[in-house]
Amino acid sequence: MGTQVLGILNVTPDSFSDGGRWVDTEAAIAHGLAMVAEGAAIIDVGGESTRPDSDRVDEATEAARVVPVVRALVDAGVQVSVDTTRASVAAAVLEVGATWINDVSGGLADPGMLTTVARRGGSYITMHWRGHAREMGANAVYDDVVAEVARELAACRDAALAAGIAPDKLVLDPGIGFAKTAAHNWAILQHWDALDALGFPLLLAVSRKRFLGTLLGTADAPRPPHERDTATAWLSGAFAARGVWGVRVHDVRASVDAIAAATTLAGRSEER
Ligand code: PMM
């Protein structure tokens, strides 16, 4: 199968790049469907911002934001993922037909998460994580970021499998930007083979992230989030050409196009 595009649908007032735009349920559903029309295979719905320094929302608020959107997208025949670290939210959205749980804590934030997903037969994206938003800056300390991220992600993989999540329903993500500096992010991207060696499909999630703003901006002004889509799409294409399972992006059309061009150039397009 070719690289999947996961369209980001943040139903939050404060996400770093699209916060506030899709808080209204109807607007969120319409945006999800628009991303499907552009070629997204999965819509990743989030009700809690993971932006560095953001505060947590309570469980009821998070569920109230995402459940109606998930239900409507599922009813429309869309494959839905939900970005949550909470087992209760995972249970609620799997109940209304979500296929994927995208857990940025890799099962570490909520001790009930892995068994909840396993019991309900959910598919699971497990991400490398070192603490909630307010703590993660202080945790961006590594001797060898590639080796440590690979090792810690392998532990998440093993915990998910031990809890009973099916091997064919597991995807790994190194968590670009989570407890990582720009240099750490680039090192991980440059040494992606260390993640391929973990033996599972991988998700690339770089869309509009701060390290791209730093790369493209000036010393005192990073490029704003909405002007990071060309670099995001280029990375989608480059990683699709080397067989990445999926890319999680805001601008679906740009990545779909970049993936088509890059995989054709690399001779992989017959896999699409
Ligand atoms: N990044 C964000 C949110 N969810 N999920 C996964 N699996 N990987 C990520 O890197 C990731 C994520 C950051 O916030 P955004 O939704 O505003 O991009």
PDB file of C-alpha atoms and ligand atoms in Angstrom:
ATOM      1  CA  MET A   1       0.000   0.000   0.000  1.00  0.00           C
ATOM      2  CA  GLY A   2       1.189   3.509  -0.735  1.00  0.00           C
ATOM      3  CA  THR A   3       1.768   6.216   1.832  1.00  0.00           C
ATOM      4  CA  GLN A   4      -1.430   7.266   3.605  1.00  0.00           C
ATOM      5  CA  VAL A   5      -2.209  10.895   4.212  1.00  0.00           C
ATOM      6  CA  LEU A   6      -3.757  11.637   7.614  1.00  0.00           C
ATOM      7  CA  GLY A   7      -5.545  14.975   7.603  1.00  0.00           C
ATOM      8  CA  ILE A   8      -5.295  16.898  10.871  1.00  0.00           C
ATOM      9  CA  LEU A   9      -8.572  18.088  12.373  1.00  0.00           C
ATOM     10  CA  ASN A  10      -7.943  19.896  15.645  1.00  0.00           C
ATOM     11  CA  VAL A  11     -11.226  20.634  17.385  1.00  0.00           C
ATOM     12  CA  THR A  12      -9.453  22.858  19.893  1.00  0.00           C
ATOM     13  CA  PRO A  13      -9.349  26.573  20.586  1.00  0.00           C
ATOM     14  CA  ASP A  14      -5.559  26.665  20.980  1.00  0.00           C
ATOM     15  CA  SER A  15      -3.579  24.329  18.668  1.00  0.00           C
ATOM     16  CA  PHE A  16      -0.467  26.053  17.416  1.00  0.00           C
ATOM     17  CA  SER A  17      -1.301  26.307  13.758  1.00  0.00           C
ATOM     18  CA  ASP A  18      -5.032  25.889  13.318  1.00  0.00           C
ATOM     19  CA  GLY A  19      -6.323  26.529  16.836  1.00  0.00           C
ATOM     20  CA  GLY A  20      -9.799  27.938  16.936  1.00  0.00           C
ATOM     21  CA  ARG A  21     -10.686  27.384  13.306  1.00  0.00           C
ATOM     22  CA  TRP A  22     -12.623  24.144  13.674  1.00  0.00           C
ATOM     23  CA  VAL A  23     -14.103  24.369  17.183  1.00  0.00           C
ATOM     24  CA  ASP A  24     -17.612  24.483  15.838  1.00  0.00           C
ATOM     25  CA  THR A  25     -18.782  20.899  15.215  1.00  0.00           C
ATOM     26  CA  GLU A  26     -20.358  21.585  11.823  1.00  0.00           C
ATOM     27  CA  ALA A  27     -17.299  23.465  10.591  1.00  0.00           C
ATOM     28  CA  ALA A  28     -15.062  20.644  11.822  1.00  0.00           C
ATOM     29  CA  ILE A  29     -17.074  17.998   9.981  1.00  0.00           C
ATOM     30  CA  ALA A  30     -17.056  20.044   6.776  1.00  0.00           C
ATOM     31  CA  HIS A  31     -13.295  20.514   7.014  1.00  0.00           C
ATOM     32  CA  GLY A  32     -12.803  16.764   7.583  1.00  0.00           C
ATOM     33  CA  LEU A  33     -14.857  15.947   4.489  1.00  0.00           C
ATOM     34  CA  ALA A  34     -12.964  18.555   2.469  1.00  0.00           C
ATOM     35  CA  MET A  35      -9.666  16.882   3.403  1.00  0.00           C
ATOM     36  CA  VAL A  36     -11.060  13.499   2.310  1.00  0.00           C
ATOM     37  CA  ALA A  37     -12.009  15.068  -1.023  1.00  0.00           C
ATOM     38  CA  GLU A  38      -8.386  16.211  -1.349  1.00  0.00           C
ATOM     39  CA  GLY A  39      -7.114  12.673  -0.831  1.00  0.00           C
ATOM     40  CA  ALA A  40      -6.793  12.099   2.918  1.00  0.00           C
ATOM     41  CA  ALA A  41      -7.200   8.394   3.755  1.00  0.00           C
ATOM     42  CA  ILE A  42      -7.722   9.019   7.474  1.00  0.00           C
ATOM     43  CA  ILE A  43      -8.925  12.059   9.416  1.00  0.00           C
ATOM     44  CA  ASP A  44      -7.105  12.535  12.727  1.00  0.00           C
ATOM     45  CA  VAL A  45      -9.460  14.296  15.134  1.00  0.00           C
ATOM     46  CA  GLY A  46      -7.980  15.944  18.242  1.00  0.00           C
ATOM     47  CA  GLY A  47      -9.741  17.582  21.178  1.00  0.00           C
ATOM     48  CA  GLU A  48      -6.736  18.487  23.304  1.00  0.00           C
ATOM     49  CA  SER A  49      -3.879  20.677  22.145  1.00  0.00           C
ATOM     50  CA  THR A  50      -0.400  19.213  22.604  1.00  0.00           C
ATOM     51  CA  ARG A  51       1.271  22.529  21.816  1.00  0.00           C
ATOM     52  CA  PRO A  52       4.328  23.159  24.005  1.00  0.00           C
ATOM     53  CA  ASP A  53       3.240  24.986  27.193  1.00  0.00           C
ATOM     54  CA  SER A  54      -0.466  24.358  26.642  1.00  0.00           C
ATOM     55  CA  ASP A  55      -2.669  23.425  29.595  1.00  0.00           C
ATOM     56  CA  ARG A  56      -4.595  20.182  29.677  1.00  0.00           C
ATOM     57  CA  VAL A  57      -8.342  20.126  29.093  1.00  0.00           C
ATOM     58  CA  ASP A  58     -10.559  17.968  31.251  1.00  0.00           C
ATOM     59  CA  GLU A  59     -11.772  14.611  30.048  1.00  0.00           C
ATOM     60  CA  ALA A  60     -15.427  15.622  29.601  1.00  0.00           C
ATOM     61  CA  THR A  61     -14.533  18.660  27.503  1.00  0.00           C
ATOM     62  CA  GLU A  62     -12.209  16.610  25.323  1.00  0.00           C
ATOM     63  CA  ALA A  63     -14.831  13.903  24.720  1.00  0.00           C
ATOM     64  CA  ALA A  64     -17.571  16.477  24.049  1.00  0.00           C
ATOM     65  CA  ARG A  65     -15.382  18.101  21.391  1.00  0.00           C
ATOM     66  CA  VAL A  66     -14.457  14.960  19.489  1.00  0.00           C
ATOM     67  CA  VAL A  67     -17.316  12.428  19.782  1.00  0.00           C
ATOM     68  CA  PRO A  68     -19.885  14.288  17.596  1.00  0.00           C
ATOM     69  CA  VAL A  69     -17.266  14.961  14.928  1.00  0.00           C
ATOM     70  CA  VAL A  70     -16.100  11.332  14.914  1.00  0.00           C
ATOM     71  CA  ARG A  71     -19.663  10.056  14.724  1.00  0.00           C
ATOM     72  CA  ALA A  72     -20.531  12.287  11.769  1.00  0.00           C
ATOM     73  CA  LEU A  73     -17.362  11.450   9.834  1.00  0.00           C
ATOM     74  CA  VAL A  74     -17.817   7.708  10.447  1.00  0.00           C
ATOM     75  CA  ASP A  75     -21.434   7.989   9.263  1.00  0.00           C
ATOM     76  CA  ALA A  76     -20.100   9.614   6.103  1.00  0.00           C
ATOM     77  CA  GLY A  77     -17.860   6.584   5.526  1.00  0.00           C
ATOM     78  CA  VAL A  78     -14.600   8.222   6.596  1.00  0.00           C
ATOM     79  CA  GLN A  79     -11.820   6.310   8.350  1.00  0.00           C
ATOM     80  CA  VAL A  80     -11.211   8.217  11.578  1.00  0.00           C
ATOM     81  CA  SER A  81      -8.314   8.407  13.997  1.00  0.00           C
ATOM     82  CA  VAL A  82      -8.549  10.210  17.330  1.00  0.00           C
ATOM     83  CA  ASP A  83      -5.588  12.006  18.842  1.00  0.00           C
ATOM     84  CA  THR A  84      -5.946  11.359  22.566  1.00  0.00           C
ATOM     85  CA  THR A  85      -3.885  10.199  25.523  1.00  0.00           C
ATOM     86  CA  ARG A  86      -6.935   9.195  27.582  1.00  0.00           C
ATOM     87  CA  ALA A  87      -8.382   5.670  27.753  1.00  0.00           C
ATOM     88  CA  SER A  88     -11.897   6.966  28.445  1.00  0.00           C
ATOM     89  CA  VAL A  89     -11.866   9.152  25.327  1.00  0.00           C
ATOM     90  CA  ALA A  90     -10.414   6.250  23.329  1.00  0.00           C
ATOM     91  CA  ALA A  91     -13.219   3.972  24.530  1.00  0.00           C
ATOM     92  CA  ALA A  92     -15.880   6.557  23.650  1.00  0.00           C
ATOM     93  CA  VAL A  93     -14.619   7.150  20.124  1.00  0.00           C
ATOM     94  CA  LEU A  94     -13.972   3.471  19.339  1.00  0.00           C
ATOM     95  CA  GLU A  95     -17.575   2.931  20.440  1.00  0.00           C
ATOM     96  CA  VAL A  96     -18.841   5.354  17.782  1.00  0.00           C
ATOM     97  CA  GLY A  97     -16.708   3.858  15.028  1.00  0.00           C
ATOM     98  CA  ALA A  98     -13.227   5.410  15.115  1.00  0.00           C
ATOM     99  CA  THR A  99     -10.639   2.988  13.695  1.00  0.00           C
ATOM    100  CA  TRP A 100      -7.421   4.468  15.079  1.00  0.00           C
ATOM    101  CA  ILE A 101      -6.259   5.844  18.393  1.00  0.00           C
ATOM    102  CA  ASN A 102      -3.329   8.209  17.939  1.00  0.00           C
ATOM    103  CA  ASP A 103      -1.687   8.421  21.354  1.00  0.00           C
ATOM    104  CA  VAL A 104       1.092  11.016  21.575  1.00  0.00           C
ATOM    105  CA  SER A 105       2.050   9.580  24.971  1.00  0.00           C
ATOM    106  CA  GLY A 106       2.795   6.110  23.607  1.00  0.00           C
ATOM    107  CA  GLY A 107       0.573   4.588  26.282  1.00  0.00           C
ATOM    108  CA  LEU A 108       2.453   6.320  29.109  1.00  0.00           C
ATOM    109  CA  ALA A 109      -0.061   9.011  30.104  1.00  0.00           C
ATOM    110  CA  ASP A 110      -2.933   6.716  31.025  1.00  0.00           C
ATOM    111  CA  PRO A 111      -2.332   3.207  32.380  1.00  0.00           C
ATOM    112  CA  GLY A 112      -5.655   2.028  30.925  1.00  0.00           C
ATOM    113  CA  MET A 113      -4.982   3.088  27.342  1.00  0.00           C
ATOM    114  CA  LEU A 114      -3.292   0.016  25.854  1.00  0.00           C
ATOM    115  CA  THR A 115      -5.755  -2.527  27.219  1.00  0.00           C
ATOM    116  CA  THR A 116      -8.698  -0.329  26.207  1.00  0.00           C
ATOM    117  CA  VAL A 117      -7.490  -0.202  22.602  1.00  0.00           C
ATOM    118  CA  ALA A 118      -6.584  -3.915  22.600  1.00  0.00           C
ATOM    119  CA  ARG A 119      -9.918  -5.037  24.021  1.00  0.00           C
ATOM    120  CA  ARG A 120     -11.879  -3.050  21.474  1.00  0.00           C
ATOM    121  CA  GLY A 121      -9.743  -4.153  18.535  1.00  0.00           C
ATOM    122  CA  GLY A 122      -8.581  -0.618  17.750  1.00  0.00           C
ATOM    123  CA  SER A 123      -5.614   0.276  15.602  1.00  0.00           C
ATOM    124  CA  TYR A 124      -2.966   2.245  17.465  1.00  0.00           C
ATOM    125  CA  ILE A 125      -0.354   4.860  16.669  1.00  0.00           C
ATOM    126  CA  THR A 126       2.202   4.926  19.464  1.00  0.00           C
ATOM    127  CA  MET A 127       4.461   7.985  19.677  1.00  0.00           C
ATOM    128  CA  HIS A 128       7.755   8.677  21.435  1.00  0.00           C
ATOM    129  CA  TRP A 129       6.953  10.937  24.388  1.00  0.00           C
ATOM    130  CA  ARG A 130       8.661  12.330  27.449  1.00  0.00           C
ATOM    131  CA  GLY A 131       5.916  14.120  29.340  1.00  0.00           C
ATOM    132  CA  HIS A 132       3.010  16.487  28.855  1.00  0.00           C
ATOM    133  CA  ALA A 133       3.339  19.821  27.058  1.00  0.00           C
ATOM    134  CA  ARG A 134       4.463  21.830  30.086  1.00  0.00           C
ATOM    135  CA  GLU A 135       7.248  19.370  30.920  1.00  0.00           C
ATOM    136  CA  MET A 136       8.585  18.473  27.528  1.00  0.00           C
ATOM    137  CA  GLY A 137      11.030  21.341  26.992  1.00  0.00           C
ATOM    138  CA  ALA A 138      12.965  20.282  30.096  1.00  0.00           C
ATOM    139  CA  ASN A 139      13.006  16.665  28.875  1.00  0.00           C
ATOM    140  CA  ALA A 140      14.709  17.440  25.557  1.00  0.00           C
ATOM    141  CA  VAL A 141      18.042  16.122  26.798  1.00  0.00           C
ATOM    142  CA  TYR A 142      19.784  13.256  25.018  1.00  0.00           C
ATOM    143  CA  ASP A 143      23.307  11.851  24.664  1.00  0.00           C
ATOM    144  CA  ASP A 144      22.372  10.119  21.419  1.00  0.00           C
ATOM    145  CA  VAL A 145      18.915  11.212  20.330  1.00  0.00           C
ATOM    146  CA  VAL A 146      18.524   8.646  17.546  1.00  0.00           C
ATOM    147  CA  ALA A 147      19.469   5.670  19.701  1.00  0.00           C
ATOM    148  CA  GLU A 148      17.460   6.862  22.702  1.00  0.00           C
ATOM    149  CA  VAL A 149      14.308   7.641  20.715  1.00  0.00           C
ATOM    150  CA  ALA A 150      14.553   4.281  18.927  1.00  0.00           C
ATOM    151  CA  ARG A 151      15.023   2.472  22.241  1.00  0.00           C
ATOM    152  CA  GLU A 152      12.184   4.276  24.008  1.00  0.00           C
ATOM    153  CA  LEU A 153       9.886   3.806  21.013  1.00  0.00           C
ATOM    154  CA  ALA A 154      10.754   0.098  20.969  1.00  0.00           C
ATOM    155  CA  ALA A 155       9.600  -0.065  24.587  1.00  0.00           C
ATOM    156  CA  CYS A 156       6.268   1.540  23.573  1.00  0.00           C
ATOM    157  CA  ARG A 157       5.958  -0.983  20.735  1.00  0.00           C
ATOM    158  CA  ASP A 158       6.614  -3.891  23.108  1.00  0.00           C
ATOM    159  CA  ALA A 159       4.127  -2.593  25.695  1.00  0.00           C
ATOM    160  CA  ALA A 160       1.424  -2.210  23.048  1.00  0.00           C
ATOM    161  CA  LEU A 161       1.995  -5.762  21.788  1.00  0.00           C
ATOM    162  CA  ALA A 162       2.121  -7.165  25.328  1.00  0.00           C
ATOM    163  CA  ALA A 163      -1.235  -5.512  26.064  1.00  0.00           C
ATOM    164  CA  GLY A 164      -2.744  -7.388  23.138  1.00  0.00           C
ATOM    165  CA  ILE A 165      -2.791  -4.813  20.335  1.00  0.00           C
ATOM    166  CA  ALA A 166      -2.541  -6.787  17.085  1.00  0.00           C
ATOM    167  CA  PRO A 167       0.816  -6.424  15.301  1.00  0.00           C
ATOM    168  CA  ASP A 168      -0.967  -5.503  12.069  1.00  0.00           C
ATOM    169  CA  LYS A 169      -2.753  -2.658  13.870  1.00  0.00           C
ATOM    170  CA  LEU A 170       0.320  -0.908  15.216  1.00  0.00           C
ATOM    171  CA  VAL A 171       2.166   2.125  13.813  1.00  0.00           C
ATOM    172  CA  LEU A 172       5.190   3.852  15.384  1.00  0.00           C
ATOM    173  CA  ASP A 173       5.974   7.581  15.394  1.00  0.00           C
ATOM    174  CA  PRO A 174       9.181   9.209  16.742  1.00  0.00           C
ATOM    175  CA  GLY A 175       7.253  12.298  17.904  1.00  0.00           C
ATOM    176  CA  ILE A 176       8.971  15.067  15.984  1.00  0.00           C
ATOM    177  CA  GLY A 177       8.951  18.226  18.147  1.00  0.00           C
ATOM    178  CA  PHE A 178       7.948  16.449  21.357  1.00  0.00           C
ATOM    179  CA  ALA A 179      10.729  16.925  23.927  1.00  0.00           C
ATOM    180  CA  LYS A 180      13.075  17.535  20.994  1.00  0.00           C
ATOM    181  CA  THR A 181      14.998  20.543  19.732  1.00  0.00           C
ATOM    182  CA  ALA A 182      15.296  21.371  16.047  1.00  0.00           C
ATOM    183  CA  ALA A 183      18.660  19.601  15.962  1.00  0.00           C
ATOM    184  CA  HIS A 184      17.137  16.513  17.562  1.00  0.00           C
ATOM    185  CA  ASN A 185      14.318  16.502  14.993  1.00  0.00           C
ATOM    186  CA  TRP A 186      16.720  16.737  12.062  1.00  0.00           C
ATOM    187  CA  ALA A 187      18.927  13.980  13.493  1.00  0.00           C
ATOM    188  CA  ILE A 188      15.909  11.660  13.697  1.00  0.00           C
ATOM    189  CA  LEU A 189      14.844  12.496  10.145  1.00  0.00           C
ATOM    190  CA  GLN A 190      18.402  11.974   8.899  1.00  0.00           C
ATOM    191  CA  HIS A 191      18.669   8.582  10.599  1.00  0.00           C
ATOM    192  CA  TRP A 192      15.195   7.240   9.848  1.00  0.00           C
ATOM    193  CA  ASP A 193      16.744   3.813   9.125  1.00  0.00           C
ATOM    194  CA  ALA A 194      17.124   3.378  12.903  1.00  0.00           C
ATOM    195  CA  LEU A 195      13.324   3.558  13.106  1.00  0.00           C
ATOM    196  CA  ASP A 196      12.769   1.314  10.075  1.00  0.00           C
ATOM    197  CA  ALA A 197      14.771  -1.252  12.054  1.00  0.00           C
ATOM    198  CA  LEU A 198      11.994  -1.389  14.673  1.00  0.00           C
ATOM    199  CA  GLY A 199      10.058  -3.489  12.171  1.00  0.00           C
ATOM    200  CA  PHE A 200       6.735  -1.616  12.094  1.00  0.00           C
ATOM    201  CA  PRO A 201       5.039   0.916   9.830  1.00  0.00           C
ATOM    202  CA  LEU A 202       6.082   4.493  10.616  1.00  0.00           C
ATOM    203  CA  LEU A 203       4.233   7.807  10.721  1.00  0.00           C
ATOM    204  CA  LEU A 204       5.939  11.076   9.769  1.00  0.00           C
ATOM    205  CA  ALA A 205       4.378  14.031  11.606  1.00  0.00           C
ATOM    206  CA  VAL A 206       6.292  17.212  10.811  1.00  0.00           C
ATOM    207  CA  SER A 207       3.468  19.381   9.508  1.00  0.00           C
ATOM    208  CA  ARG A 208       3.981  23.106  10.199  1.00  0.00           C
ATOM    209  CA  LYS A 209       6.173  22.309  13.192  1.00  0.00           C
ATOM    210  CA  ARG A 210       8.371  24.863  14.868  1.00  0.00           C
ATOM    211  CA  PHE A 211      11.673  23.428  13.571  1.00  0.00           C
ATOM    212  CA  LEU A 212      10.460  24.209  10.041  1.00  0.00           C
ATOM    213  CA  GLY A 213       9.642  27.747  11.132  1.00  0.00           C
ATOM    214  CA  THR A 214      13.166  28.076  12.470  1.00  0.00           C
ATOM    215  CA  LEU A 215      14.645  26.620   9.294  1.00  0.00           C
ATOM    216  CA  LEU A 216      12.716  28.963   7.008  1.00  0.00           C
ATOM    217  CA  GLY A 217      12.610  32.120   9.120  1.00  0.00           C
ATOM    218  CA  THR A 218      15.156  34.666  10.223  1.00  0.00           C
ATOM    219  CA  ALA A 219      17.188  34.646  13.424  1.00  0.00           C
ATOM    220  CA  ASP A 220      14.541  36.635  15.293  1.00  0.00           C
ATOM    221  CA  ALA A 221      11.357  35.675  13.447  1.00  0.00           C
ATOM    222  CA  PRO A 222      10.435  32.081  12.665  1.00  0.00           C
ATOM    223  CA  ARG A 223       8.319  31.573   9.540  1.00  0.00           C
ATOM    224  CA  PRO A 224       4.643  31.475  10.655  1.00  0.00           C
ATOM    225  CA  PRO A 225       2.897  28.057  10.716  1.00  0.00           C
ATOM    226  CA  HIS A 226       0.781  28.563   7.591  1.00  0.00           C
ATOM    227  CA  GLU A 227       3.877  29.337   5.552  1.00  0.00           C
ATOM    228  CA  ARG A 228       5.540  26.017   6.364  1.00  0.00           C
ATOM    229  CA  ASP A 229       3.389  23.887   4.042  1.00  0.00           C
ATOM    230  CA  THR A 230       5.817  23.689   1.122  1.00  0.00           C
ATOM    231  CA  ALA A 231       8.592  22.314   3.328  1.00  0.00           C
ATOM    232  CA  THR A 232       6.080  19.954   4.969  1.00  0.00           C
ATOM    233  CA  ALA A 233       4.926  18.622   1.598  1.00  0.00           C
ATOM    234  CA  TRP A 234       8.501  18.194   0.384  1.00  0.00           C
ATOM    235  CA  LEU A 235       9.255  16.018   3.423  1.00  0.00           C
ATOM    236  CA  SER A 236       6.044  14.035   2.798  1.00  0.00           C
ATOM    237  CA  GLY A 237       7.268  13.284  -0.716  1.00  0.00           C
ATOM    238  CA  ALA A 238      10.788  12.417   0.359  1.00  0.00           C
ATOM    239  CA  PHE A 239       9.637  10.010   3.055  1.00  0.00           C
ATOM    240  CA  ALA A 240       6.929   8.484   0.858  1.00  0.00           C
ATOM    241  CA  ALA A 241       9.666   7.720  -1.679  1.00  0.00           C
ATOM    242  CA  ARG A 242      11.380   5.681   1.004  1.00  0.00           C
ATOM    243  CA  GLY A 243       8.185   3.875   1.957  1.00  0.00           C
ATOM    244  CA  VAL A 244       6.862   5.622   5.062  1.00  0.00           C
ATOM    245  CA  TRP A 245       3.421   4.267   6.073  1.00  0.00           C
ATOM    246  CA  GLY A 246       1.778   7.642   6.610  1.00  0.00           C
ATOM    247  CA  VAL A 247       2.168  11.392   6.901  1.00  0.00           C
ATOM    248  CA  ARG A 248       0.058  13.503   9.280  1.00  0.00           C
ATOM    249  CA  VAL A 249      -0.512  16.925   7.719  1.00  0.00           C
ATOM    250  CA  HIS A 250      -2.655  20.056   7.764  1.00  0.00           C
ATOM    251  CA  ASP A 251      -2.472  20.806   4.014  1.00  0.00           C
ATOM    252  CA  VAL A 252      -3.626  17.512   2.522  1.00  0.00           C
ATOM    253  CA  ARG A 253      -3.580  18.510  -1.148  1.00  0.00           C
ATOM    254  CA  ALA A 254       0.062  19.625  -1.053  1.00  0.00           C
ATOM    255  CA  SER A 255       1.237  16.343   0.472  1.00  0.00           C
ATOM    256  CA  VAL A 256      -0.925  14.178  -1.803  1.00  0.00           C
ATOM    257  CA  ASP A 257       0.642  15.912  -4.809  1.00  0.00           C
ATOM    258  CA  ALA A 258       4.181  15.724  -3.424  1.00  0.00           C
ATOM    259  CA  ILE A 259       3.750  12.008  -2.666  1.00  0.00           C
ATOM    260  CA  ALA A 260       2.448  11.305  -6.190  1.00  0.00           C
ATOM    261  CA  ALA A 261       5.392  13.069  -7.810  1.00  0.00           C
ATOM    262  CA  ALA A 262       8.077  11.728  -5.471  1.00  0.00           C
ATOM    263  CA  THR A 263       6.907   8.098  -5.529  1.00  0.00           C
ATOM    264  CA  THR A 264       6.602   8.142  -9.312  1.00  0.00           C
ATOM    265  CA  LEU A 265      10.096   9.553  -9.613  1.00  0.00           C
ATOM    266  CA  ALA A 266      11.354   6.828  -7.265  1.00  0.00           C
ATOM    267  CA  GLY A 267       9.537   4.106  -9.203  1.00  0.00           C
ATOM    268  CA  ARG A 268       7.211   3.281  -6.304  1.00  0.00           C
ATOM    269  CA  SER A 269       3.998   4.643  -7.797  1.00  0.00           C
ATOM    270  CA  GLU A 270       2.674   1.189  -8.738  1.00  0.00           C
ATOM    271  CA  GLU A 271       2.245   0.636  -5.006  1.00  0.00           C
ATOM    272  CA  ARG A 272      -0.347   3.378  -4.715  1.00  0.00           C
TER     273      ARG A 272
HETATM  274  N1  PMM B   1       1.914  16.166  16.745  1.00  0.00           N
HETATM  275  C1  PMM B   1       0.900  16.927  17.181  1.00  0.00           C
HETATM  276  C2  PMM B   1      -0.329  16.346  17.524  1.00  0.00           C
HETATM  277  N2  PMM B   1      -0.531  15.015  17.388  1.00  0.00           N
HETATM  278  N3  PMM B   1       0.278  12.895  16.748  1.00  0.00           N
HETATM  279  C3  PMM B   1       1.277  12.126  16.305  1.00  0.00           C
HETATM  280  N4  PMM B   1       1.105  10.800  16.148  1.00  0.00           N
HETATM  281  N5  PMM B   1       2.499  12.638  16.011  1.00  0.00           N
HETATM  282  C4  PMM B   1       2.772  13.958  16.156  1.00  0.00           C
HETATM  283  O1  PMM B   1       3.926  14.371  15.926  1.00  0.00           O
HETATM  284  C5  PMM B   1       1.725  14.822  16.612  1.00  0.00           C
HETATM  285  C6  PMM B   1       0.478  14.233  16.915  1.00  0.00           C
HETATM  286  C7  PMM B   1       1.156  18.407  17.283  1.00  0.00           C
HETATM  287  O2  PMM B   1       0.113  19.259  17.124  1.00  0.00           O
HETATM  288  P1  PMM B   1      -0.774  19.564  15.763  1.00  0.00           P
HETATM  289  O3  PMM B   1      -1.959  18.655  15.812  1.00  0.00           O
HETATM  290  O4  PMM B   1      -1.200  20.989  15.915  1.00  0.00           O
HETATM  291  O5  PMM B   1       0.097  19.305  14.591  1.00  0.00           O
END
